[in-house]
Amino acid sequence: MNVKSLVVPLDGSTFAEAALPFALSVARRLETRVQLVSVYEDEPRVGGWLISAAGAKEWFEGYHWEVRERIVAVSDVPVSTAVVRGPMPKALVGYVEQQRCELVAMTTHGRGTLSRAWLGSVADHVMRHVTMPVLLVRPSDAAPKEGEQQLVEAEPFAQILVPLDGSKAAEQSVKWALRLGHDRCATYTMVRAVPPLFALTTAYLPHAIQETKQFLEQGRKESETYLADLRERLRGEDLEVRTEVLVGVQPGWGIVRYADEQEMDLIVIATHGRGGVPRLILGSVADKVVRGSHVPVLVHRPPTS
């Protein structure tokens, strides 16, 4: 898993820059460079006024220089820049794929001076169309404090949550979690959710209640066995691995709530994968996690066989 570069899309807003502290920290961990990328459209506007494409390109080049200077002042992580012309978000996805960039870090929303599109919709499009992992950061997670002028690297990820559904595809998340963990100081929590069973008949009937209890108990036992086996496989790597089964909760929101309660630093989740008693499609769960999480989320698409 050789990461060539870590791409950070910027639209000129402080919201988009909220991904930079985490991007620098991850780039240091992976020993790779950060590449700042901005896209201007064929008819760029500033404050509602149409400007020339040449003017937009010049503005972004100056903006990149200013951001790069702030990064250089606090970090020795290599930084490069690129300005691309084309429609958002298609041009951004095309550039990332063409450059064979292997990791993208961006905020989940924000609006820039020279962009007509909310970065949130762009982030959603990028997450669904690129083949490489995407690290999504909510601006509130990294917004600079009042009066703070200097950019700083985020602290390394020490508490990492990995939601699983029992499938081999979803287990690819473990590899990325280990890559991003803070050396041997990180704790990895593997979690599996057993959603409630909604019987076709009324839940007040005794047999329906019993059926639900049996389903949840079966799911809990199978999940505990699965997670114990996975933890045993990782034992030889001298890692701090914990497991947790969330019983009777909707997977997406249950994962978000657990991450908040346990003060996780990062969630690493696959965009699809299926298996086991819960029979959930992790793609839909990943979508709910991204939209509800208050901590950064690394979303990746496991390779298809």
PDB file of C-alpha atoms in Angstrom:
ATOM      1  CA  MET A   1       0.000   0.000   0.000  1.00  0.00           C
ATOM      2  CA  ASN A   2       2.377   2.648  -1.260  1.00  0.00           C
ATOM      3  CA  VAL A   3       0.735   6.073  -1.076  1.00  0.00           C
ATOM      4  CA  LYS A   4       2.190   8.330  -3.760  1.00  0.00           C
ATOM      5  CA  SER A   5       0.477  11.537  -2.716  1.00  0.00           C
ATOM      6  CA  LEU A   6      -2.274  12.867  -0.510  1.00  0.00           C
ATOM      7  CA  VAL A   7      -4.546  15.299  -2.367  1.00  0.00           C
ATOM      8  CA  VAL A   8      -6.329  18.152  -0.591  1.00  0.00           C
ATOM      9  CA  PRO A   9      -8.985  19.938  -2.696  1.00  0.00           C
ATOM     10  CA  LEU A  10      -9.243  23.634  -1.778  1.00  0.00           C
ATOM     11  CA  ASP A  11     -11.871  26.120  -2.936  1.00  0.00           C
ATOM     12  CA  GLY A  12     -10.431  29.225  -1.289  1.00  0.00           C
ATOM     13  CA  SER A  13     -12.537  28.945   1.875  1.00  0.00           C
ATOM     14  CA  THR A  14     -11.482  28.471   5.480  1.00  0.00           C
ATOM     15  CA  PHE A  15     -13.950  25.584   5.581  1.00  0.00           C
ATOM     16  CA  ALA A  16     -11.986  23.635   2.979  1.00  0.00           C
ATOM     17  CA  GLU A  17      -8.729  24.406   4.793  1.00  0.00           C
ATOM     18  CA  ALA A  18     -10.054  22.561   7.848  1.00  0.00           C
ATOM     19  CA  ALA A  19      -8.802  19.350   6.213  1.00  0.00           C
ATOM     20  CA  LEU A  20      -5.194  20.568   6.159  1.00  0.00           C
ATOM     21  CA  PRO A  21      -4.225  19.785   9.787  1.00  0.00           C
ATOM     22  CA  PHE A  22      -5.356  16.176   9.348  1.00  0.00           C
ATOM     23  CA  ALA A  23      -3.846  15.899   5.874  1.00  0.00           C
ATOM     24  CA  LEU A  24      -0.448  16.980   7.188  1.00  0.00           C
ATOM     25  CA  SER A  25      -0.630  14.522  10.072  1.00  0.00           C
ATOM     26  CA  VAL A  26      -1.592  11.627   7.781  1.00  0.00           C
ATOM     27  CA  ALA A  27       1.029  12.581   5.207  1.00  0.00           C
ATOM     28  CA  ARG A  28       3.698  12.500   7.900  1.00  0.00           C
ATOM     29  CA  ARG A  29       2.478   9.109   9.064  1.00  0.00           C
ATOM     30  CA  LEU A  30       2.529   7.725   5.501  1.00  0.00           C
ATOM     31  CA  GLU A  31       5.758   9.523   4.592  1.00  0.00           C
ATOM     32  CA  THR A  32       4.234  11.106   1.514  1.00  0.00           C
ATOM     33  CA  ARG A  33       3.611  14.555   0.089  1.00  0.00           C
ATOM     34  CA  VAL A  34       0.535  16.774   0.220  1.00  0.00           C
ATOM     35  CA  GLN A  35      -0.806  18.094  -3.056  1.00  0.00           C
ATOM     36  CA  LEU A  36      -3.101  21.133  -2.967  1.00  0.00           C
ATOM     37  CA  VAL A  37      -5.595  21.106  -5.851  1.00  0.00           C
ATOM     38  CA  SER A  38      -8.128  23.747  -6.874  1.00  0.00           C
ATOM     39  CA  VAL A  39     -10.600  23.728  -9.742  1.00  0.00           C
ATOM     40  CA  TYR A  40     -12.036  26.779 -11.470  1.00  0.00           C
ATOM     41  CA  GLU A  41     -14.936  26.573 -13.874  1.00  0.00           C
ATOM     42  CA  ASP A  42     -15.202  27.880 -17.417  1.00  0.00           C
ATOM     43  CA  GLU A  43     -17.163  30.907 -16.191  1.00  0.00           C
ATOM     44  CA  PRO A  44     -15.704  31.672 -12.756  1.00  0.00           C
ATOM     45  CA  ARG A  45     -17.377  34.292 -10.587  1.00  0.00           C
ATOM     46  CA  VAL A  46     -16.334  36.367  -7.591  1.00  0.00           C
ATOM     47  CA  GLY A  47     -19.127  37.852  -5.524  1.00  0.00           C
ATOM     48  CA  GLY A  48     -21.561  37.142  -8.353  1.00  0.00           C
ATOM     49  CA  TRP A  49     -19.404  38.924 -10.962  1.00  0.00           C
ATOM     50  CA  LEU A  50     -18.076  37.025 -13.944  1.00  0.00           C
ATOM     51  CA  ILE A  51     -14.277  37.128 -14.275  1.00  0.00           C
ATOM     52  CA  SER A  52     -11.843  35.731 -16.828  1.00  0.00           C
ATOM     53  CA  ALA A  53     -10.516  32.188 -16.649  1.00  0.00           C
ATOM     54  CA  ALA A  54      -7.004  33.612 -16.641  1.00  0.00           C
ATOM     55  CA  GLY A  55      -7.892  35.771 -13.653  1.00  0.00           C
ATOM     56  CA  ALA A  56      -9.306  32.802 -11.784  1.00  0.00           C
ATOM     57  CA  LYS A  57      -6.212  30.726 -12.446  1.00  0.00           C
ATOM     58  CA  GLU A  58      -3.976  33.558 -11.255  1.00  0.00           C
ATOM     59  CA  TRP A  59      -6.053  34.005  -8.108  1.00  0.00           C
ATOM     60  CA  PHE A  60      -5.777  30.322  -7.186  1.00  0.00           C
ATOM     61  CA  GLU A  61      -2.045  30.262  -7.860  1.00  0.00           C
ATOM     62  CA  GLY A  62      -1.572  33.168  -5.469  1.00  0.00           C
ATOM     63  CA  TYR A  63      -3.847  31.518  -2.935  1.00  0.00           C
ATOM     64  CA  HIS A  64      -1.871  28.270  -3.143  1.00  0.00           C
ATOM     65  CA  TRP A  65       1.363  30.159  -2.589  1.00  0.00           C
ATOM     66  CA  GLU A  66      -0.078  31.735   0.566  1.00  0.00           C
ATOM     67  CA  VAL A  67      -1.355  28.388   1.915  1.00  0.00           C
ATOM     68  CA  ARG A  68       1.938  26.683   1.105  1.00  0.00           C
ATOM     69  CA  GLU A  69       3.836  29.377   3.012  1.00  0.00           C
ATOM     70  CA  ARG A  70       1.684  28.741   6.060  1.00  0.00           C
ATOM     71  CA  ILE A  71       2.329  25.004   5.798  1.00  0.00           C
ATOM     72  CA  VAL A  72       6.090  25.395   5.367  1.00  0.00           C
ATOM     73  CA  ALA A  73       6.212  27.557   8.480  1.00  0.00           C
ATOM     74  CA  VAL A  74       4.957  24.708  10.679  1.00  0.00           C
ATOM     75  CA  SER A  75       5.690  21.454   8.846  1.00  0.00           C
ATOM     76  CA  ASP A  76       8.400  19.779   6.786  1.00  0.00           C
ATOM     77  CA  VAL A  77       5.883  17.648   4.882  1.00  0.00           C
ATOM     78  CA  PRO A  78       6.512  18.161   1.137  1.00  0.00           C
ATOM     79  CA  VAL A  79       3.841  20.252  -0.594  1.00  0.00           C
ATOM     80  CA  SER A  80       2.985  20.663  -4.272  1.00  0.00           C
ATOM     81  CA  THR A  81       0.127  22.520  -5.966  1.00  0.00           C
ATOM     82  CA  ALA A  82      -2.086  22.254  -9.036  1.00  0.00           C
ATOM     83  CA  VAL A  83      -4.830  24.425 -10.543  1.00  0.00           C
ATOM     84  CA  VAL A  84      -7.285  22.674 -12.864  1.00  0.00           C
ATOM     85  CA  ARG A  85      -9.889  24.118 -15.212  1.00  0.00           C
ATOM     86  CA  GLY A  86     -13.228  22.392 -15.693  1.00  0.00           C
ATOM     87  CA  PRO A  87     -16.656  21.718 -14.177  1.00  0.00           C
ATOM     88  CA  MET A  88     -16.824  20.768 -10.540  1.00  0.00           C
ATOM     89  CA  PRO A  89     -16.743  18.054  -9.358  1.00  0.00           C
ATOM     90  CA  LYS A  90     -16.068  16.125 -12.574  1.00  0.00           C
ATOM     91  CA  ALA A  91     -12.767  17.900 -13.227  1.00  0.00           C
ATOM     92  CA  LEU A  92     -11.557  17.186  -9.696  1.00  0.00           C
ATOM     93  CA  VAL A  93     -12.339  13.469  -9.918  1.00  0.00           C
ATOM     94  CA  GLY A  94     -10.737  13.274 -13.350  1.00  0.00           C
ATOM     95  CA  TYR A  95      -7.557  14.951 -12.131  1.00  0.00           C
ATOM     96  CA  VAL A  96      -7.265  12.751  -9.049  1.00  0.00           C
ATOM     97  CA  GLU A  97      -7.712   9.577 -11.083  1.00  0.00           C
ATOM     98  CA  GLN A  98      -5.363  10.736 -13.844  1.00  0.00           C
ATOM     99  CA  GLN A  99      -2.603  11.549 -11.374  1.00  0.00           C
ATOM    100  CA  ARG A 100      -3.043   8.164  -9.681  1.00  0.00           C
ATOM    101  CA  CYS A 101      -3.373   9.913  -6.343  1.00  0.00           C
ATOM    102  CA  GLU A 102      -4.017   7.276  -3.718  1.00  0.00           C
ATOM    103  CA  LEU A 103      -5.625   9.269  -0.921  1.00  0.00           C
ATOM    104  CA  VAL A 104      -7.854  12.346  -0.831  1.00  0.00           C
ATOM    105  CA  ALA A 105      -8.445  14.481   2.279  1.00  0.00           C
ATOM    106  CA  MET A 106     -11.231  17.049   2.181  1.00  0.00           C
ATOM    107  CA  THR A 107     -13.948  18.690   4.225  1.00  0.00           C
ATOM    108  CA  THR A 108     -17.568  17.674   4.002  1.00  0.00           C
ATOM    109  CA  HIS A 109     -18.749  21.178   3.180  1.00  0.00           C
ATOM    110  CA  GLY A 110     -17.663  24.752   2.554  1.00  0.00           C
ATOM    111  CA  ARG A 111     -18.022  27.448  -0.079  1.00  0.00           C
ATOM    112  CA  GLY A 112     -15.148  29.185  -1.773  1.00  0.00           C
ATOM    113  CA  THR A 113     -14.630  32.595  -3.337  1.00  0.00           C
ATOM    114  CA  LEU A 114     -14.288  31.169  -6.831  1.00  0.00           C
ATOM    115  CA  SER A 115     -16.592  28.179  -6.553  1.00  0.00           C
ATOM    116  CA  ARG A 116     -20.306  28.030  -7.231  1.00  0.00           C
ATOM    117  CA  ALA A 117     -20.612  24.559  -5.759  1.00  0.00           C
ATOM    118  CA  TRP A 118     -20.800  23.662  -2.104  1.00  0.00           C
ATOM    119  CA  LEU A 119     -17.842  21.497  -1.205  1.00  0.00           C
ATOM    120  CA  GLY A 120     -20.310  19.181   0.525  1.00  0.00           C
ATOM    121  CA  SER A 121     -21.851  18.109  -2.767  1.00  0.00           C
ATOM    122  CA  VAL A 122     -18.358  17.856  -4.220  1.00  0.00           C
ATOM    123  CA  ALA A 123     -17.230  15.669  -1.322  1.00  0.00           C
ATOM    124  CA  ASP A 124     -20.237  13.422  -1.846  1.00  0.00           C
ATOM    125  CA  HIS A 125     -19.452  13.087  -5.551  1.00  0.00           C
ATOM    126  CA  VAL A 126     -15.760  12.417  -4.903  1.00  0.00           C
ATOM    127  CA  MET A 127     -16.548   9.774  -2.291  1.00  0.00           C
ATOM    128  CA  ARG A 128     -18.824   7.944  -4.730  1.00  0.00           C
ATOM    129  CA  HIS A 129     -16.677   8.156  -7.862  1.00  0.00           C
ATOM    130  CA  VAL A 130     -12.971   7.919  -6.983  1.00  0.00           C
ATOM    131  CA  THR A 131     -11.272   4.578  -6.522  1.00  0.00           C
ATOM    132  CA  MET A 132      -8.946   5.673  -3.722  1.00  0.00           C
ATOM    133  CA  PRO A 133      -9.790   6.237  -0.033  1.00  0.00           C
ATOM    134  CA  VAL A 134     -11.223   9.608   0.984  1.00  0.00           C
ATOM    135  CA  LEU A 135     -10.599  11.165   4.405  1.00  0.00           C
ATOM    136  CA  LEU A 136     -13.603  13.371   5.191  1.00  0.00           C
ATOM    137  CA  VAL A 137     -13.393  16.067   7.843  1.00  0.00           C
ATOM    138  CA  ARG A 138     -16.195  18.252   9.177  1.00  0.00           C
ATOM    139  CA  PRO A 139     -15.032  21.883   9.460  1.00  0.00           C
ATOM    140  CA  SER A 140     -16.163  21.984  13.082  1.00  0.00           C
ATOM    141  CA  ASP A 141     -13.600  19.243  13.799  1.00  0.00           C
ATOM    142  CA  ALA A 142     -10.668  21.441  12.816  1.00  0.00           C
ATOM    143  CA  ALA A 143     -11.903  25.029  12.519  1.00  0.00           C
ATOM    144  CA  PRO A 144      -9.257  27.469  13.813  1.00  0.00           C
ATOM    145  CA  LYS A 145     -10.023  29.171  17.094  1.00  0.00           C
ATOM    146  CA  GLU A 146     -10.741  32.863  17.269  1.00  0.00           C
ATOM    147  CA  GLY A 147      -7.497  34.790  16.871  1.00  0.00           C
ATOM    148  CA  GLU A 148      -5.508  31.716  15.844  1.00  0.00           C
ATOM    149  CA  GLN A 149      -3.542  32.549  12.716  1.00  0.00           C
ATOM    150  CA  GLN A 150      -1.071  29.728  12.386  1.00  0.00           C
ATOM    151  CA  LEU A 151      -1.778  26.351  10.834  1.00  0.00           C
ATOM    152  CA  VAL A 152      -0.814  23.315  12.938  1.00  0.00           C
ATOM    153  CA  GLU A 153      -0.724  19.602  12.294  1.00  0.00           C
ATOM    154  CA  ALA A 154      -3.441  17.554  13.949  1.00  0.00           C
ATOM    155  CA  GLU A 155      -2.468  15.084  16.642  1.00  0.00           C
ATOM    156  CA  PRO A 156      -1.870  11.542  15.341  1.00  0.00           C
ATOM    157  CA  PHE A 157      -4.882   9.238  15.482  1.00  0.00           C
ATOM    158  CA  ALA A 158      -4.765   7.297  18.739  1.00  0.00           C
ATOM    159  CA  GLN A 159      -8.326   5.930  19.010  1.00  0.00           C
ATOM    160  CA  ILE A 160      -9.524   4.344  15.770  1.00  0.00           C
ATOM    161  CA  LEU A 161     -12.922   2.758  15.235  1.00  0.00           C
ATOM    162  CA  VAL A 162     -13.401   0.135  12.506  1.00  0.00           C
ATOM    163  CA  PRO A 163     -17.023  -0.902  11.783  1.00  0.00           C
ATOM    164  CA  LEU A 164     -17.299  -4.379  10.258  1.00  0.00           C
ATOM    165  CA  ASP A 165     -20.116  -6.534   8.881  1.00  0.00           C
ATOM    166  CA  GLY A 166     -18.415  -9.917   8.756  1.00  0.00           C
ATOM    167  CA  SER A 167     -17.326  -9.734   5.126  1.00  0.00           C
ATOM    168  CA  LYS A 168     -13.788  -9.960   3.754  1.00  0.00           C
ATOM    169  CA  ALA A 169     -14.415  -6.767   1.801  1.00  0.00           C
ATOM    170  CA  ALA A 170     -15.186  -4.800   4.934  1.00  0.00           C
ATOM    171  CA  GLU A 171     -12.080  -6.207   6.625  1.00  0.00           C
ATOM    172  CA  GLN A 172      -9.973  -4.198   4.193  1.00  0.00           C
ATOM    173  CA  SER A 173     -10.699  -1.315   6.572  1.00  0.00           C
ATOM    174  CA  VAL A 174      -8.415  -2.904   9.133  1.00  0.00           C
ATOM    175  CA  LYS A 175      -5.401  -2.477   6.844  1.00  0.00           C
ATOM    176  CA  TRP A 176      -6.025   1.248   6.460  1.00  0.00           C
ATOM    177  CA  ALA A 177      -6.667   1.641  10.182  1.00  0.00           C
ATOM    178  CA  LEU A 178      -3.299   0.085  10.942  1.00  0.00           C
ATOM    179  CA  ARG A 179      -1.628   2.334   8.388  1.00  0.00           C
ATOM    180  CA  LEU A 180      -3.039   5.479   9.961  1.00  0.00           C
ATOM    181  CA  GLY A 181      -2.642   4.487  13.604  1.00  0.00           C
ATOM    182  CA  HIS A 182      -0.117   6.301  15.803  1.00  0.00           C
ATOM    183  CA  ASP A 183       2.693   3.739  15.798  1.00  0.00           C
ATOM    184  CA  ARG A 184       2.208   1.272  18.670  1.00  0.00           C
ATOM    185  CA  CYS A 185       0.342   3.838  20.771  1.00  0.00           C
ATOM    186  CA  ALA A 186      -2.963   3.546  18.913  1.00  0.00           C
ATOM    187  CA  THR A 187      -5.963   1.549  20.103  1.00  0.00           C
ATOM    188  CA  TYR A 188      -8.098  -0.127  17.445  1.00  0.00           C
ATOM    189  CA  THR A 189     -11.717  -0.892  18.238  1.00  0.00           C
ATOM    190  CA  MET A 190     -13.463  -3.330  15.921  1.00  0.00           C
ATOM    191  CA  VAL A 191     -17.220  -2.937  16.163  1.00  0.00           C
ATOM    192  CA  ARG A 192     -20.130  -4.850  14.669  1.00  0.00           C
ATOM    193  CA  ALA A 193     -23.773  -3.849  14.905  1.00  0.00           C
ATOM    194  CA  VAL A 194     -26.737  -6.200  15.197  1.00  0.00           C
ATOM    195  CA  PRO A 195     -29.772  -4.193  14.049  1.00  0.00           C
ATOM    196  CA  PRO A 196     -33.222  -4.803  15.553  1.00  0.00           C
ATOM    197  CA  LEU A 197     -35.532  -7.283  13.880  1.00  0.00           C
ATOM    198  CA  PHE A 198     -38.819  -5.742  12.764  1.00  0.00           C
ATOM    199  CA  ALA A 199     -41.410  -8.527  12.728  1.00  0.00           C
ATOM    200  CA  LEU A 200     -44.266  -8.367  10.234  1.00  0.00           C
ATOM    201  CA  THR A 201     -46.751  -8.868  13.054  1.00  0.00           C
ATOM    202  CA  THR A 202     -47.213  -6.506  15.967  1.00  0.00           C
ATOM    203  CA  ALA A 203     -44.339  -6.407  18.422  1.00  0.00           C
ATOM    204  CA  TYR A 204     -46.791  -6.785  21.296  1.00  0.00           C
ATOM    205  CA  LEU A 205     -47.461 -10.420  20.448  1.00  0.00           C
ATOM    206  CA  PRO A 206     -45.478 -12.773  22.690  1.00  0.00           C
ATOM    207  CA  HIS A 207     -44.121 -14.885  19.822  1.00  0.00           C
ATOM    208  CA  ALA A 208     -42.894 -11.754  18.004  1.00  0.00           C
ATOM    209  CA  ILE A 209     -41.098 -10.534  21.106  1.00  0.00           C
ATOM    210  CA  GLN A 210     -39.487 -13.923  21.570  1.00  0.00           C
ATOM    211  CA  GLU A 211     -38.460 -14.038  17.905  1.00  0.00           C
ATOM    212  CA  THR A 212     -36.772 -10.656  18.232  1.00  0.00           C
ATOM    213  CA  LYS A 213     -34.904 -11.704  21.370  1.00  0.00           C
ATOM    214  CA  GLN A 214     -33.671 -14.872  19.708  1.00  0.00           C
ATOM    215  CA  PHE A 215     -32.507 -12.971  16.645  1.00  0.00           C
ATOM    216  CA  LEU A 216     -30.573 -10.414  18.699  1.00  0.00           C
ATOM    217  CA  GLU A 217     -28.994 -13.092  20.880  1.00  0.00           C
ATOM    218  CA  GLN A 218     -27.941 -15.106  17.841  1.00  0.00           C
ATOM    219  CA  GLY A 219     -26.482 -11.978  16.252  1.00  0.00           C
ATOM    220  CA  ARG A 220     -24.618 -11.070  19.425  1.00  0.00           C
ATOM    221  CA  LYS A 221     -23.031 -14.530  19.762  1.00  0.00           C
ATOM    222  CA  GLU A 222     -22.012 -14.755  16.106  1.00  0.00           C
ATOM    223  CA  SER A 223     -20.598 -11.223  16.186  1.00  0.00           C
ATOM    224  CA  GLU A 224     -18.611 -11.865  19.357  1.00  0.00           C
ATOM    225  CA  THR A 225     -17.127 -15.022  17.822  1.00  0.00           C
ATOM    226  CA  TYR A 226     -16.263 -13.245  14.593  1.00  0.00           C
ATOM    227  CA  LEU A 227     -14.601 -10.285  16.340  1.00  0.00           C
ATOM    228  CA  ALA A 228     -12.701 -12.587  18.723  1.00  0.00           C
ATOM    229  CA  ASP A 229     -11.284 -14.503  15.751  1.00  0.00           C
ATOM    230  CA  LEU A 230     -10.257 -11.257  14.069  1.00  0.00           C
ATOM    231  CA  ARG A 231      -8.594 -10.000  17.249  1.00  0.00           C
ATOM    232  CA  GLU A 232      -6.696 -13.276  17.544  1.00  0.00           C
ATOM    233  CA  ARG A 233      -5.366 -12.830  14.001  1.00  0.00           C
ATOM    234  CA  LEU A 234      -3.998  -9.422  14.951  1.00  0.00           C
ATOM    235  CA  ARG A 235      -2.499 -10.508  18.263  1.00  0.00           C
ATOM    236  CA  GLY A 236       0.863 -11.366  16.728  1.00  0.00           C
ATOM    237  CA  GLU A 237       1.326  -7.760  15.586  1.00  0.00           C
ATOM    238  CA  ASP A 238       1.519  -6.483  19.171  1.00  0.00           C
ATOM    239  CA  LEU A 239      -1.459  -4.155  18.774  1.00  0.00           C
ATOM    240  CA  GLU A 240      -3.994  -2.842  21.244  1.00  0.00           C
ATOM    241  CA  VAL A 241      -7.216  -4.258  19.803  1.00  0.00           C
ATOM    242  CA  ARG A 242     -10.652  -4.030  21.385  1.00  0.00           C
ATOM    243  CA  THR A 243     -13.983  -5.376  20.201  1.00  0.00           C
ATOM    244  CA  GLU A 244     -17.560  -4.270  20.753  1.00  0.00           C
ATOM    245  CA  VAL A 245     -20.945  -5.616  19.625  1.00  0.00           C
ATOM    246  CA  LEU A 246     -23.760  -3.076  19.374  1.00  0.00           C
ATOM    247  CA  VAL A 247     -27.006  -5.003  19.849  1.00  0.00           C
ATOM    248  CA  GLY A 248     -30.414  -3.757  18.786  1.00  0.00           C
ATOM    249  CA  VAL A 249     -29.274  -0.504  17.177  1.00  0.00           C
ATOM    250  CA  GLN A 250     -29.452   0.868  13.651  1.00  0.00           C
ATOM    251  CA  PRO A 251     -25.834   0.404  12.460  1.00  0.00           C
ATOM    252  CA  GLY A 252     -25.136   3.890  11.039  1.00  0.00           C
ATOM    253  CA  TRP A 253     -26.359   5.978  13.929  1.00  0.00           C
ATOM    254  CA  GLY A 254     -25.211   3.405  16.477  1.00  0.00           C
ATOM    255  CA  ILE A 255     -21.654   3.653  15.173  1.00  0.00           C
ATOM    256  CA  VAL A 256     -21.749   7.463  15.251  1.00  0.00           C
ATOM    257  CA  ARG A 257     -23.063   7.507  18.809  1.00  0.00           C
ATOM    258  CA  TYR A 258     -20.488   4.949  19.952  1.00  0.00           C
ATOM    259  CA  ALA A 259     -17.669   6.985  18.373  1.00  0.00           C
ATOM    260  CA  ASP A 260     -18.848  10.075  20.253  1.00  0.00           C
ATOM    261  CA  GLU A 261     -19.269   8.289  23.584  1.00  0.00           C
ATOM    262  CA  GLN A 262     -15.867   6.613  23.375  1.00  0.00           C
ATOM    263  CA  GLU A 263     -14.133   9.780  22.079  1.00  0.00           C
ATOM    264  CA  MET A 264     -12.735   8.173  18.948  1.00  0.00           C
ATOM    265  CA  ASP A 265     -10.283  10.134  16.782  1.00  0.00           C
ATOM    266  CA  LEU A 266     -11.066   8.425  13.480  1.00  0.00           C
ATOM    267  CA  ILE A 267     -13.569   6.051  11.876  1.00  0.00           C
ATOM    268  CA  VAL A 268     -12.346   3.818   9.045  1.00  0.00           C
ATOM    269  CA  ILE A 269     -15.180   2.255   7.059  1.00  0.00           C
ATOM    270  CA  ALA A 270     -15.685   0.450   3.746  1.00  0.00           C
ATOM    271  CA  THR A 271     -18.275   1.657   1.254  1.00  0.00           C
ATOM    272  CA  HIS A 272     -19.640  -1.835   0.745  1.00  0.00           C
ATOM    273  CA  GLY A 273     -19.449  -5.354   2.051  1.00  0.00           C
ATOM    274  CA  ARG A 274     -22.050  -7.873   3.083  1.00  0.00           C
ATOM    275  CA  GLY A 275     -22.204 -10.911   5.306  1.00  0.00           C
ATOM    276  CA  GLY A 276     -23.223 -12.452   8.601  1.00  0.00           C
ATOM    277  CA  VAL A 277     -26.410 -12.392  10.629  1.00  0.00           C
ATOM    278  CA  PRO A 278     -26.995  -8.621  10.462  1.00  0.00           C
ATOM    279  CA  ARG A 279     -27.065  -8.884   6.631  1.00  0.00           C
ATOM    280  CA  LEU A 280     -26.450  -5.173   6.318  1.00  0.00           C
ATOM    281  CA  ILE A 281     -24.994  -3.416   3.322  1.00  0.00           C
ATOM    282  CA  LEU A 282     -22.095  -1.412   4.676  1.00  0.00           C
ATOM    283  CA  GLY A 283     -22.395   1.086   1.840  1.00  0.00           C
ATOM    284  CA  SER A 284     -25.589   2.583   3.225  1.00  0.00           C
ATOM    285  CA  VAL A 285     -24.129   2.469   6.720  1.00  0.00           C
ATOM    286  CA  ALA A 286     -21.011   4.315   5.552  1.00  0.00           C
ATOM    287  CA  ASP A 287     -23.224   7.041   4.112  1.00  0.00           C
ATOM    288  CA  LYS A 288     -24.994   7.540   7.449  1.00  0.00           C
ATOM    289  CA  VAL A 289     -21.675   7.519   9.318  1.00  0.00           C
ATOM    290  CA  VAL A 290     -20.170  10.170   7.032  1.00  0.00           C
ATOM    291  CA  ARG A 291     -23.210  12.415   7.391  1.00  0.00           C
ATOM    292  CA  GLY A 292     -23.480  12.041  11.147  1.00  0.00           C
ATOM    293  CA  SER A 293     -19.927  11.680  12.422  1.00  0.00           C
ATOM    294  CA  HIS A 294     -18.268  14.472  14.401  1.00  0.00           C
ATOM    295  CA  VAL A 295     -14.812  12.927  13.901  1.00  0.00           C
ATOM    296  CA  PRO A 296     -12.903  12.371  10.640  1.00  0.00           C
ATOM    297  CA  VAL A 297     -14.015   9.392   8.573  1.00  0.00           C
ATOM    298  CA  LEU A 298     -11.820   7.478   6.133  1.00  0.00           C
ATOM    299  CA  VAL A 299     -14.072   5.930   3.489  1.00  0.00           C
ATOM    300  CA  HIS A 300     -12.641   3.409   1.057  1.00  0.00           C
ATOM    301  CA  ARG A 301     -13.948   1.045  -1.600  1.00  0.00           C
ATOM    302  CA  PRO A 302     -12.498  -2.456  -1.301  1.00  0.00           C
ATOM    303  CA  PRO A 303     -11.219  -3.871  -4.589  1.00  0.00           C
ATOM    304  CA  THR A 304     -13.601  -6.224  -6.321  1.00  0.00           C
ATOM    305  CA  SER A 305     -12.423  -9.716  -7.077  1.00  0.00           C
TER     306      SER A 305
END
